[in-house]
Amino acid sequence: MIIDCHGHYTTEPQALHDFRKRQVEAFERKVPLPSPEVLKISDDELRESLEGAQLRLQRERGTSLTIFSPRAMGMAHHIGDEGVSLAWSRLCNDIIHRICTLYPNNFIGVCQLPQSPSVAPSNCIGELERCVKELSFIGCNLNPDPSGGHWSGPPLHDRSWYPLYEKLVELDVPAMIHVSGSCNPHFHATGAHYINGDTTAFMQFLTSNVFRDFPTLKFVIPHGGGAVPYHWGRYRGIAQDMKLPPLEELLLNNVFFDTCVYHLPGIELLTKVIPVDNILFASEMVGAVRGIDPRTGHYYDDTKRYIDQVSWLSETDRKKIFMDNARRVYPRLSARLQRALEGE
Amino acid sequence: MIIDCHGHYTTEPQALHDFRKRQVEAFERKVPLPSPEVLKISDDELRESLEGAQLRLQRERGTSLTIFSPRAMGMAHHIGDEGVSLAWSRLCNDIIHRICTLYPNNFIGVCQLPQSPSVAPSNCIGELERCVKELSFIGCNLNPDPSGGHWSGPPLHDRSWYPLYEKLVELDVPAMIHVSGSCNPHFHATGAHYINGDTTAFMQFLTSNVFRDFPTLKFVIPHGGGAVPYHWGRYRGIAQDMKLPPLEELLLNNVFFDTCVYHLPGIELLTKVIPVDNILFASEMVGAVRGIDPRTGHYYDDTKRYIDQVSWLSETDRKKIFMDNARRVYPRLSARLQRALEGE
């Protein structure tokens, strides 16, 4: 079994985009937000949006189960206010739930949080609980910058995050660090803001006591950890200059990296410098890069092929990357698979 | 000869820090700024600050000439206003000039620009010209975010940068992209802001027409290009999805990466994915990471050792990285070396 820990629903029917447009317009015009009831998307439409995309690619690439969440760019926490963010998050999470119900062997849910700039992250606890307890989701995406590229809120070690961290620990679900779109003209979303968000979060963890305060809290840093593995020597050296313990001890019980790195040399670097126990397979398909690499004849984001090519990984290593680590980081996924195995 | 294209004067005498403190206090109290005349640093003090640090390390590591500029963190363009930035930049550049005069075989100058938030970058032209024409500097450091981590100014493809780019082209000097300190609590300076600045600038070049408008303009992106080489497949794929030419054609006549990557696997990746003609040796010593790596017994920032260990580099490749590329990117350096060779 190959678990892809990072997939977004990026092939939504047009009706969802239209609804969002109406919602944002209603907010701007200060009239009541449209009711989610007005959005009609049939199960067939959901199936159709997935069959030729994520499901086809799963089959073609030989991956099995995708940990699936709403479109990251679509979260757009910087648009609207807390109420808009909650209404939009509930709606998007409900659609993920429908997809996971339609295809229980292909998708398992991770939720979008109703974050909003200047609103304490504890506002997300209710929706997180709903998704985990009622919709059987196994984690969430946490946006370290709900201002959308202005980085105007509190960093991840600020105490205002702590109630949310407490709930993550209590529910035993990890969070993937994932920014959304950028409304700052400096930052191209998928080319700069995403990668910067990953690097920034890692450094916030390195310089703070978050994991002393929450020893069992777990974060997945996507896109191969941003710039972190490439600069692993820099981070080891900075920690050492700060008289901190080695990074393995300081962070690697809590921080995991996915494999969304779209060329072999990058995956080689990742598997060379990051312990294999901290690497989770992911492709982010259908996502940031959709083309075929003319140098290989394969999709850039077919990351399984790169991992298959790394000569120094043993079969045990590969099994960890493809499955075991995801089961360890997402205990509710593991419990589900165990139940399925036992024929529930 | 081994040219280190990225060194800052980070071992300044205390008197310089004290002067800066007085200057900033004067600005805050709205009284006249202290005259640079009051700062007394003797040649012996300059020598002493360098002998046990940069000069010792040059000797120990076998590097020859450092392209030297004021402390990057010290630029702090977000502090004060345009007048403070100009007074401070002139002072810092003059000290670099004194150092280059004391040690003409060890240091060659690159200037700090008097950038200031909300001030058009054309305000830097005078100081750039002074440094190049009067102080014989060969380039400048250009801060893509003079707001210090708020990223509130115009991106690098904004037309307001163009007069400065015209002057860079006219003077035939490159700019190194280099942010300064961060006053945004999200961004650790050397661990996040620096690296993010590099990645962000690259993506701004990728998505803009700067090099169509300035075909001979040259930028060095330091710290191994931020996250860029690690995600080279991502950038190739994004460019392809945008129907842009291959990155080599789109950017690599104008963009160069230094080797400030503090471990062997990172340098291996860099030299594997970036054409050797686009890589310039650098260590940034004495800089962001000052310790000795217990795994190797050598300084993390002794980057020459990593390059020496990359098995697939030919002697010609190494000569390009250590010298030839710097001469090509910094034509005024090349001219100087040529004159020295001819015994001027």
XYZ file of C-alpha atoms in Angstrom, chain A residues 5 174-177 198 202 205 211 215-226 228-229 232 248 251-259 270 274-281 320 324-331:
52
model
C -0.049 12.218 2.433
C -1.136 16.030 13.098
C -1.259 19.293 11.199
C 0.313 19.903 7.828
C 1.807 23.397 7.672
C 7.630 25.796 4.943
C 10.636 25.092 10.474
C 9.968 25.531 15.610
C 7.776 20.827 21.354
C 6.050 16.706 23.203
C 3.556 14.667 21.161
C 2.436 17.385 18.744
C 3.236 16.511 15.133
C 3.620 18.665 12.035
C 4.187 17.673 8.451
C 6.139 20.286 6.504
C 5.207 19.826 2.860
C 7.051 20.541 -0.399
C 9.988 18.543 0.870
C 10.367 20.887 3.833
C 10.793 24.060 1.750
C 15.313 23.072 4.882
C 16.944 19.834 3.680
C 20.457 21.183 6.553
C 17.289 15.187 15.415
C 12.711 18.633 16.225
C 12.575 15.268 14.549
C 10.206 13.631 16.993
C 7.676 16.225 15.918
C 8.489 17.434 12.424
C 8.132 15.375 9.240
C 8.782 16.207 5.612
C 6.824 15.134 2.576
C 8.328 14.199 -0.794
C 16.065 14.687 0.957
C 16.705 13.622 6.571
C 16.299 10.391 8.557
C 14.076 7.997 6.655
C 11.669 7.869 9.620
C 10.827 11.530 9.013
C 9.940 11.303 5.326
C 6.359 10.742 4.140
C 5.510 9.999 0.541
C 8.505 3.457 5.749
C 4.673 3.071 7.775
C 5.612 6.665 8.560
C 2.200 7.946 7.508
C 0.573 5.392 9.802
C 2.780 6.558 12.651
C 2.205 10.280 12.059
C -1.540 9.867 11.469
C -2.644 7.457 14.218
